[in-house]
JSON list of C-alpha atoms in Angstrom, two decimals:
[
{"chain": "A", "resi": 772, "resn": "MET", "atom": "CA", "xyz": [107.86, 123.32, 90.92]},
{"chain": "A", "resi": 773, "resn": "THR", "atom": "CA", "xyz": [104.11, 123.88, 90.82]},
{"chain": "A", "resi": 774, "resn": "MET", "atom": "CA", "xyz": [102.55, 127.28, 90.88]},
{"chain": "A", "resi": 775, "resn": "ASP", "atom": "CA", "xyz": [101.47, 127.41, 94.44]},
{"chain": "A", "resi": 776, "resn": "MET", "atom": "CA", "xyz": [105.02, 126.57, 95.55]},
{"chain": "A", "resi": 777, "resn": "ARG", "atom": "CA", "xyz": [106.39, 129.41, 93.93]},
{"chain": "A", "resi": 778, "resn": "ASN", "atom": "CA", "xyz": [103.93, 131.85, 95.61]},
{"chain": "A", "resi": 779, "resn": "GLU", "atom": "CA", "xyz": [104.28, 130.61, 99.24]},
{"chain": "A", "resi": 780, "resn": "LEU", "atom": "CA", "xyz": [106.53, 132.52, 101.58]},
{"chain": "A", "resi": 781, "resn": "PRO", "atom": "CA", "xyz": [108.52, 131.47, 104.45]},
{"chain": "A", "resi": 782, "resn": "PRO", "atom": "CA", "xyz": [106.77, 131.54, 107.74]},
{"chain": "A", "resi": 783, "resn": "ALA", "atom": "CA", "xyz": [108.69, 134.40, 108.89]},
{"chain": "A", "resi": 784, "resn": "GLN", "atom": "CA", "xyz": [107.89, 136.59, 105.75]},
{"chain": "A", "resi": 785, "resn": "ALA", "atom": "CA", "xyz": [104.32, 135.43, 105.72]},
{"chain": "A", "resi": 786, "resn": "ALA", "atom": "CA", "xyz": [103.94, 136.65, 109.47]},
{"chain": "A", "resi": 787, "resn": "ARG", "atom": "CA", "xyz": [105.88, 139.97, 108.65]},
{"chain": "A", "resi": 788, "resn": "LYS", "atom": "CA", "xyz": [103.46, 140.53, 105.58]},
{"chain": "A", "resi": 789, "resn": "ALA", "atom": "CA", "xyz": [100.57, 139.91, 107.79]},
{"chain": "A", "resi": 790, "resn": "TRP", "atom": "CA", "xyz": [101.39, 142.57, 110.49]},
{"chain": "A", "resi": 791, "resn": "LEU", "atom": "CA", "xyz": [102.49, 145.07, 107.87]},
{"chain": "A", "resi": 792, "resn": "SER", "atom": "CA", "xyz": [99.01, 144.60, 106.13]},
{"chain": "A", "resi": 793, "resn": "LEU", "atom": "CA", "xyz": [97.12, 144.84, 109.26]},
{"chain": "A", "resi": 794, "resn": "MET", "atom": "CA", "xyz": [98.96, 148.12, 110.16]},
{"chain": "A", "resi": 795, "resn": "ALA", "atom": "CA", "xyz": [98.37, 149.73, 106.66]},
{"chain": "A", "resi": 796, "resn": "LYS", "atom": "CA", "xyz": [94.65, 148.90, 106.73]},
{"chain": "A", "resi": 797, "resn": "ALA", "atom": "CA", "xyz": [93.85, 149.99, 110.19]},
{"chain": "A", "resi": 798, "resn": "PRO", "atom": "CA", "xyz": [92.01, 153.32, 110.71]},
{"chain": "A", "resi": 799, "resn": "ASP", "atom": "CA", "xyz": [94.69, 156.02, 111.88]},
{"chain": "A", "resi": 800, "resn": "SER", "atom": "CA", "xyz": [92.75, 156.53, 115.14]},
{"chain": "A", "resi": 801, "resn": "ALA", "atom": "CA", "xyz": [92.60, 152.91, 116.27]},
{"chain": "A", "resi": 802, "resn": "MET", "atom": "CA", "xyz": [96.05, 152.22, 115.56]},
{"chain": "A", "resi": 803, "resn": "LEU", "atom": "CA", "xyz": [97.43, 155.47, 117.21]},
{"chain": "A", "resi": 804, "resn": "ALA", "atom": "CA", "xyz": [95.37, 154.99, 120.06]},
{"chain": "A", "resi": 805, "resn": "LEU", "atom": "CA", "xyz": [96.69, 151.36, 120.81]},
{"chain": "A", "resi": 806, "resn": "TRP", "atom": "CA", "xyz": [100.19, 152.44, 119.89]},
{"chain": "A", "resi": 807, "resn": "ASN", "atom": "CA", "xyz": [100.21, 155.28, 122.27]},
{"chain": "A", "resi": 808, "resn": "ALA", "atom": "CA", "xyz": [98.74, 152.98, 125.27]},
{"chain": "A", "resi": 809, "resn": "GLN", "atom": "CA", "xyz": [101.99, 150.86, 124.74]},
{"chain": "A", "resi": 810, "resn": "ASN", "atom": "CA", "xyz": [104.15, 153.57, 126.07]},
{"chain": "A", "resi": 811, "resn": "CYS", "atom": "CA", "xyz": [107.24, 151.74, 124.40]},
{"chain": "A", "resi": 812, "resn": "THR", "atom": "CA", "xyz": [108.64, 153.83, 121.80]},
{"chain": "A", "resi": 813, "resn": "PRO", "atom": "CA", "xyz": [112.29, 152.69, 121.63]},
{"chain": "A", "resi": 814, "resn": "SER", "atom": "CA", "xyz": [115.22, 154.80, 120.58]},
{"chain": "A", "resi": 815, "resn": "PHE", "atom": "CA", "xyz": [115.65, 154.74, 116.85]},
{"chain": "A", "resi": 816, "resn": "THR", "atom": "CA", "xyz": [117.25, 156.62, 113.94]},
{"chain": "A", "resi": 817, "resn": "TRP", "atom": "CA", "xyz": [115.47, 157.75, 110.73]},
{"chain": "A", "resi": 818, "resn": "LEU", "atom": "CA", "xyz": [116.57, 155.93, 107.69]},
{"chain": "A", "resi": 819, "resn": "ARG", "atom": "CA", "xyz": [113.73, 157.82, 105.51]},
{"chain": "A", "resi": 820, "resn": "ARG", "atom": "CA", "xyz": [111.51, 160.25, 107.49]},
{"chain": "A", "resi": 821, "resn": "PRO", "atom": "CA", "xyz": [107.82, 160.06, 106.65]},
{"chain": "A", "resi": 822, "resn": "GLU", "atom": "CA", "xyz": [107.03, 161.18, 103.40]},
{"chain": "A", "resi": 823, "resn": "THR", "atom": "CA", "xyz": [103.67, 161.39, 101.52]},
{"chain": "A", "resi": 824, "resn": "GLY", "atom": "CA", "xyz": [103.14, 160.54, 97.90]},
{"chain": "A", "resi": 825, "resn": "THR", "atom": "CA", "xyz": [100.94, 158.55, 95.53]},
{"chain": "A", "resi": 826, "resn": "VAL", "atom": "CA", "xyz": [100.76, 155.05, 94.05]},
{"chain": "A", "resi": 827, "resn": "MET", "atom": "CA", "xyz": [98.78, 153.77, 91.36]},
{"chain": "A", "resi": 828, "resn": "VAL", "atom": "CA", "xyz": [95.97, 151.40, 92.20]},
{"chain": "A", "resi": 829, "resn": "ARG", "atom": "CA", "xyz": [95.33, 148.41, 89.79]},
{"chain": "A", "resi": 830, "resn": "GLY", "atom": "CA", "xyz": [92.08, 146.57, 89.61]},
{"chain": "A", "resi": 831, "resn": "ARG", "atom": "CA", "xyz": [90.62, 143.64, 87.58]},
{"chain": "A", "resi": 832, "resn": "ALA", "atom": "CA", "xyz": [87.39, 143.35, 86.07]},
{"chain": "A", "resi": 833, "resn": "GLY", "atom": "CA", "xyz": [85.45, 140.56, 87.84]},
{"chain": "A", "resi": 834, "resn": "GLY", "atom": "CA", "xyz": [88.73, 140.04, 89.80]},
{"chain": "A", "resi": 835, "resn": "THR", "atom": "CA", "xyz": [89.91, 137.87, 87.19]},
{"chain": "A", "resi": 836, "resn": "GLY", "atom": "CA", "xyz": [90.28, 140.03, 83.94]},
{"chain": "A", "resi": 837, "resn": "ALA", "atom": "CA", "xyz": [92.92, 142.01, 82.43]},
{"chain": "A", "resi": 838, "resn": "PRO", "atom": "CA", "xyz": [94.65, 144.63, 84.85]},
{"chain": "A", "resi": 839, "resn": "PHE", "atom": "CA", "xyz": [93.75, 148.22, 84.31]},
{"chain": "A", "resi": 840, "resn": "ASN", "atom": "CA", "xyz": [95.02, 151.49, 86.22]},
{"chain": "A", "resi": 841, "resn": "LEU", "atom": "CA", "xyz": [91.99, 152.40, 88.56]},
{"chain": "A", "resi": 842, "resn": "GLY", "atom": "CA", "xyz": [93.55, 155.38, 89.80]},
{"chain": "A", "resi": 843, "resn": "GLU", "atom": "CA", "xyz": [95.89, 157.16, 92.48]},
{"chain": "A", "resi": 844, "resn": "MET", "atom": "CA", "xyz": [96.13, 156.58, 96.34]},
{"chain": "A", "resi": 845, "resn": "THR", "atom": "CA", "xyz": [97.94, 158.61, 98.96]},
{"chain": "A", "resi": 846, "resn": "VAL", "atom": "CA", "xyz": [100.26, 156.72, 100.95]},
{"chain": "A", "resi": 847, "resn": "THR", "atom": "CA", "xyz": [102.94, 157.71, 103.48]},
{"chain": "A", "resi": 848, "resn": "ARG", "atom": "CA", "xyz": [106.07, 155.83, 104.22]},
{"chain": "A", "resi": 849, "resn": "CYS", "atom": "CA", "xyz": [109.13, 155.81, 106.53]},
{"chain": "A", "resi": 850, "resn": "THR", "atom": "CA", "xyz": [111.90, 153.64, 107.64]},
{"chain": "A", "resi": 851, "resn": "VAL", "atom": "CA", "xyz": [113.43, 153.57, 110.89]},
{"chain": "A", "resi": 852, "resn": "GLN", "atom": "CA", "xyz": [116.46, 151.82, 112.55]},
{"chain": "A", "resi": 853, "resn": "LEU", "atom": "CA", "xyz": [116.43, 150.70, 116.23]},
{"chain": "A", "resi": 854, "resn": "ASP", "atom": "CA", "xyz": [119.45, 150.90, 118.21]},
{"chain": "A", "resi": 855, "resn": "ASN", "atom": "CA", "xyz": [120.00, 147.28, 118.05]},
{"chain": "A", "resi": 856, "resn": "GLY", "atom": "CA", "xyz": [120.25, 147.70, 114.26]},
{"chain": "A", "resi": 857, "resn": "THR", "atom": "CA", "xyz": [116.86, 146.19, 113.32]},
{"chain": "A", "resi": 858, "resn": "VAL", "atom": "CA", "xyz": [115.15, 148.03, 110.40]},
{"chain": "A", "resi": 859, "resn": "GLY", "atom": "CA", "xyz": [111.47, 148.66, 110.44]},
{"chain": "A", "resi": 860, "resn": "HIS", "atom": "CA", "xyz": [109.23, 149.95, 107.48]},
{"chain": "A", "resi": 861, "resn": "GLY", "atom": "CA", "xyz": [105.89, 151.65, 107.51]},
{"chain": "A", "resi": 862, "resn": "TYR", "atom": "CA", "xyz": [103.75, 152.16, 104.54]},
{"chain": "A", "resi": 863, "resn": "VAL", "atom": "CA", "xyz": [100.01, 153.31, 105.23]},
{"chain": "A", "resi": 864, "resn": "GLN", "atom": "CA", "xyz": [97.36, 154.57, 103.57]},
{"chain": "A", "resi": 865, "resn": "GLY", "atom": "CA", "xyz": [96.52, 158.50, 103.72]},
{"chain": "A", "resi": 866, "resn": "ARG", "atom": "CA", "xyz": [98.84, 161.30, 105.08]},
{"chain": "A", "resi": 867, "resn": "SER", "atom": "CA", "xyz": [99.35, 160.34, 108.71]},
{"chain": "A", "resi": 868, "resn": "HIS", "atom": "CA", "xyz": [103.16, 160.80, 109.62]},
{"chain": "A", "resi": 869, "resn": "ASP", "atom": "CA", "xyz": [102.58, 159.47, 113.20]},
{"chain": "A", "resi": 870, "resn": "LYS", "atom": "CA", "xyz": [100.86, 156.35, 111.72]},
{"chain": "A", "resi": 871, "resn": "ALA", "atom": "CA", "xyz": [103.68, 155.63, 109.43]},
{"chain": "A", "resi": 872, "resn": "ARG", "atom": "CA", "xyz": [106.11, 156.10, 112.42]},
{"chain": "A", "resi": 873, "resn": "ALA", "atom": "CA", "xyz": [104.23, 153.91, 114.50]},
{"chain": "A", "resi": 874, "resn": "ALA", "atom": "CA", "xyz": [104.10, 151.23, 111.86]},
{"chain": "A", "resi": 875, "resn": "ALA", "atom": "CA", "xyz": [107.66, 151.35, 111.17]},
{"chain": "A", "resi": 876, "resn": "LEU", "atom": "CA", "xyz": [108.54, 150.94, 114.82]},
{"chain": "A", "resi": 877, "resn": "ALA", "atom": "CA", "xyz": [105.95, 148.32, 115.43]},
{"chain": "A", "resi": 878, "resn": "ASP", "atom": "CA", "xyz": [107.61, 146.30, 112.27]},
{"chain": "A", "resi": 879, "resn": "ALA", "atom": "CA", "xyz": [111.21, 146.68, 113.89]},
{"chain": "A", "resi": 880, "resn": "MET", "atom": "CA", "xyz": [110.05, 145.77, 117.14]},
{"chain": "A", "resi": 881, "resn": "MET", "atom": "CA", "xyz": [108.16, 142.56, 115.94]},
{"chain": "A", "resi": 882, "resn": "GLN", "atom": "CA", "xyz": [111.31, 141.31, 114.41]},
{"chain": "A", "resi": 883, "resn": "GLY", "atom": "CA", "xyz": [113.07, 141.27, 117.99]},
{"chain": "A", "resi": 884, "resn": "ASP", "atom": "CA", "xyz": [112.40, 140.20, 121.56]},
{"chain": "A", "resi": 885, "resn": "ALA", "atom": "CA", "xyz": [109.48, 142.56, 121.88]},
{"chain": "A", "resi": 886, "resn": "ALA", "atom": "CA", "xyz": [107.40, 140.58, 119.44]},
{"chain": "A", "resi": 887, "resn": "GLU", "atom": "CA", "xyz": [105.45, 138.35, 121.64]},
{"chain": "A", "resi": 888, "resn": "ALA", "atom": "CA", "xyz": [104.47, 141.30, 123.89]},
{"chain": "A", "resi": 889, "resn": "LEU", "atom": "CA", "xyz": [103.64, 143.62, 121.09]},
{"chain": "A", "resi": 890, "resn": "GLN", "atom": "CA", "xyz": [101.59, 141.06, 119.36]},
{"chain": "A", "resi": 891, "resn": "SER", "atom": "CA", "xyz": [99.35, 140.41, 122.38]},
{"chain": "A", "resi": 892, "resn": "ALA", "atom": "CA", "xyz": [99.02, 144.05, 123.39]},
{"chain": "A", "resi": 893, "resn": "PHE", "atom": "CA", "xyz": [99.00, 146.03, 120.09]},
{"chain": "A", "resi": 894, "resn": "LEU", "atom": "CA", "xyz": [98.38, 143.80, 116.89]},
{"chain": "A", "resi": 895, "resn": "THR", "atom": "CA", "xyz": [95.79, 141.32, 118.25]},
{"chain": "A", "resi": 896, "resn": "PRO", "atom": "CA", "xyz": [93.70, 144.00, 119.70]},
{"chain": "A", "resi": 897, "resn": "LEU", "atom": "CA", "xyz": [94.03, 146.09, 116.48]},
{"chain": "A", "resi": 898, "resn": "SER", "atom": "CA", "xyz": [93.04, 142.73, 114.39]},
{"chain": "A", "resi": 899, "resn": "GLN", "atom": "CA", "xyz": [89.97, 142.19, 116.68]},
{"chain": "A", "resi": 900, "resn": "GLN", "atom": "CA", "xyz": [88.91, 145.79, 116.03]},
{"chain": "A", "resi": 901, "resn": "LEU", "atom": "CA", "xyz": [89.26, 145.53, 112.31]},
{"chain": "A", "resi": 902, "resn": "ALA", "atom": "CA", "xyz": [87.34, 142.13, 112.35]},
{"chain": "A", "resi": 903, "resn": "ALA", "atom": "CA", "xyz": [84.43, 143.84, 114.42]},
{"chain": "A", "resi": 904, "resn": "THR", "atom": "CA", "xyz": [84.39, 146.65, 112.02]},
{"chain": "A", "resi": 905, "resn": "LYS", "atom": "CA", "xyz": [84.16, 144.44, 108.93]},
{"chain": "A", "resi": 906, "resn": "ALA", "atom": "CA", "xyz": [81.59, 142.43, 110.73]},
{"chain": "A", "resi": 907, "resn": "LYS", "atom": "CA", "xyz": [79.39, 145.34, 111.44]},
{"chain": "A", "resi": 908, "resn": "ARG", "atom": "CA", "xyz": [79.80, 146.47, 107.91]},
{"chain": "A", "resi": 909, "resn": "ALA", "atom": "CA", "xyz": [78.70, 143.10, 106.54]},
{"chain": "A", "resi": 910, "resn": "ARG", "atom": "CA", "xyz": [75.51, 142.88, 108.90]},
{"chain": "A", "resi": 911, "resn": "LYS", "atom": "CA", "xyz": [74.58, 146.52, 107.64]},
{"chain": "A", "resi": 912, "resn": "ALA", "atom": "CA", "xyz": [74.85, 145.40, 104.15]},
{"chain": "A", "resi": 913, "resn": "ALA", "atom": "CA", "xyz": [73.08, 142.11, 104.50]},
{"chain": "A", "resi": 914, "resn": "ALA", "atom": "CA", "xyz": [70.01, 144.06, 106.08]},
{"chain": "A", "resi": 915, "resn": "THR", "atom": "CA", "xyz": [69.68, 145.55, 102.67]},
{"chain": "A", "resi": 916, "resn": "LYS", "atom": "CA", "xyz": [69.88, 142.76, 100.74]},
{"chain": "A", "resi": 917, "resn": "VAL", "atom": "CA", "xyz": [67.32, 141.96, 98.27]},
{"chain": "A", "resi": 918, "resn": "ASP", "atom": "CA", "xyz": [66.79, 138.42, 97.10]},
{"chain": "A", "resi": 919, "resn": "PHE", "atom": "CA", "xyz": [65.32, 138.31, 93.52]},
{"chain": "A", "resi": 920, "resn": "PHE", "atom": "CA", "xyz": [63.68, 135.08, 92.23]},
{"chain": "A", "resi": 921, "resn": "THR", "atom": "CA", "xyz": [61.71, 134.06, 89.12]},
{"chain": "A", "resi": 922, "resn": "MET", "atom": "CA", "xyz": [58.21, 132.53, 89.46]},
{"chain": "A", "resi": 923, "resn": "VAL", "atom": "CA", "xyz": [57.25, 130.00, 87.16]},
{"chain": "A", "resi": 924, "resn": "ARG", "atom": "CA", "xyz": [53.75, 130.88, 85.68]},
{"chain": "A", "resi": 925, "resn": "GLY", "atom": "CA", "xyz": [52.62, 127.34, 84.80]},
{"chain": "A", "resi": 926, "resn": "GLU", "atom": "CA", "xyz": [52.44, 128.17, 80.97]},
{"chain": "A", "resi": 927, "resn": "ASP", "atom": "CA", "xyz": [54.23, 126.40, 78.59]}
]
């Protein structure tokens, strides 16, 4: 088995990883505004109520060097179970219990019949907002870019 084959996830796991990542990275206000616009909070039971803690963030020098502990980051997590038995998890940056609850509920709902509707009404607009924000930041950074070059003097 090659290295690439071991790191590949089955399509269902890859999709779940993508939507959980999207919700974890989304700004609180954008995600909660889209979630609240859905008016689709299902009946659920808490398996783990929202709790805030810290995780160690690791980095690599140059992206490829030896890993090192960069510092701690605040995260909030929770776990819910829908009435149909589906379990959803929410891990988000920061201290927003509401965002963690929304992420857990969306995760659980994305594993069921509501997935297609939730994808088009919630996750796709959220992804588009994040992409627009990233593009705006990139344009702003590109405007300050300085190109350095060396001129040849013609002397040997």
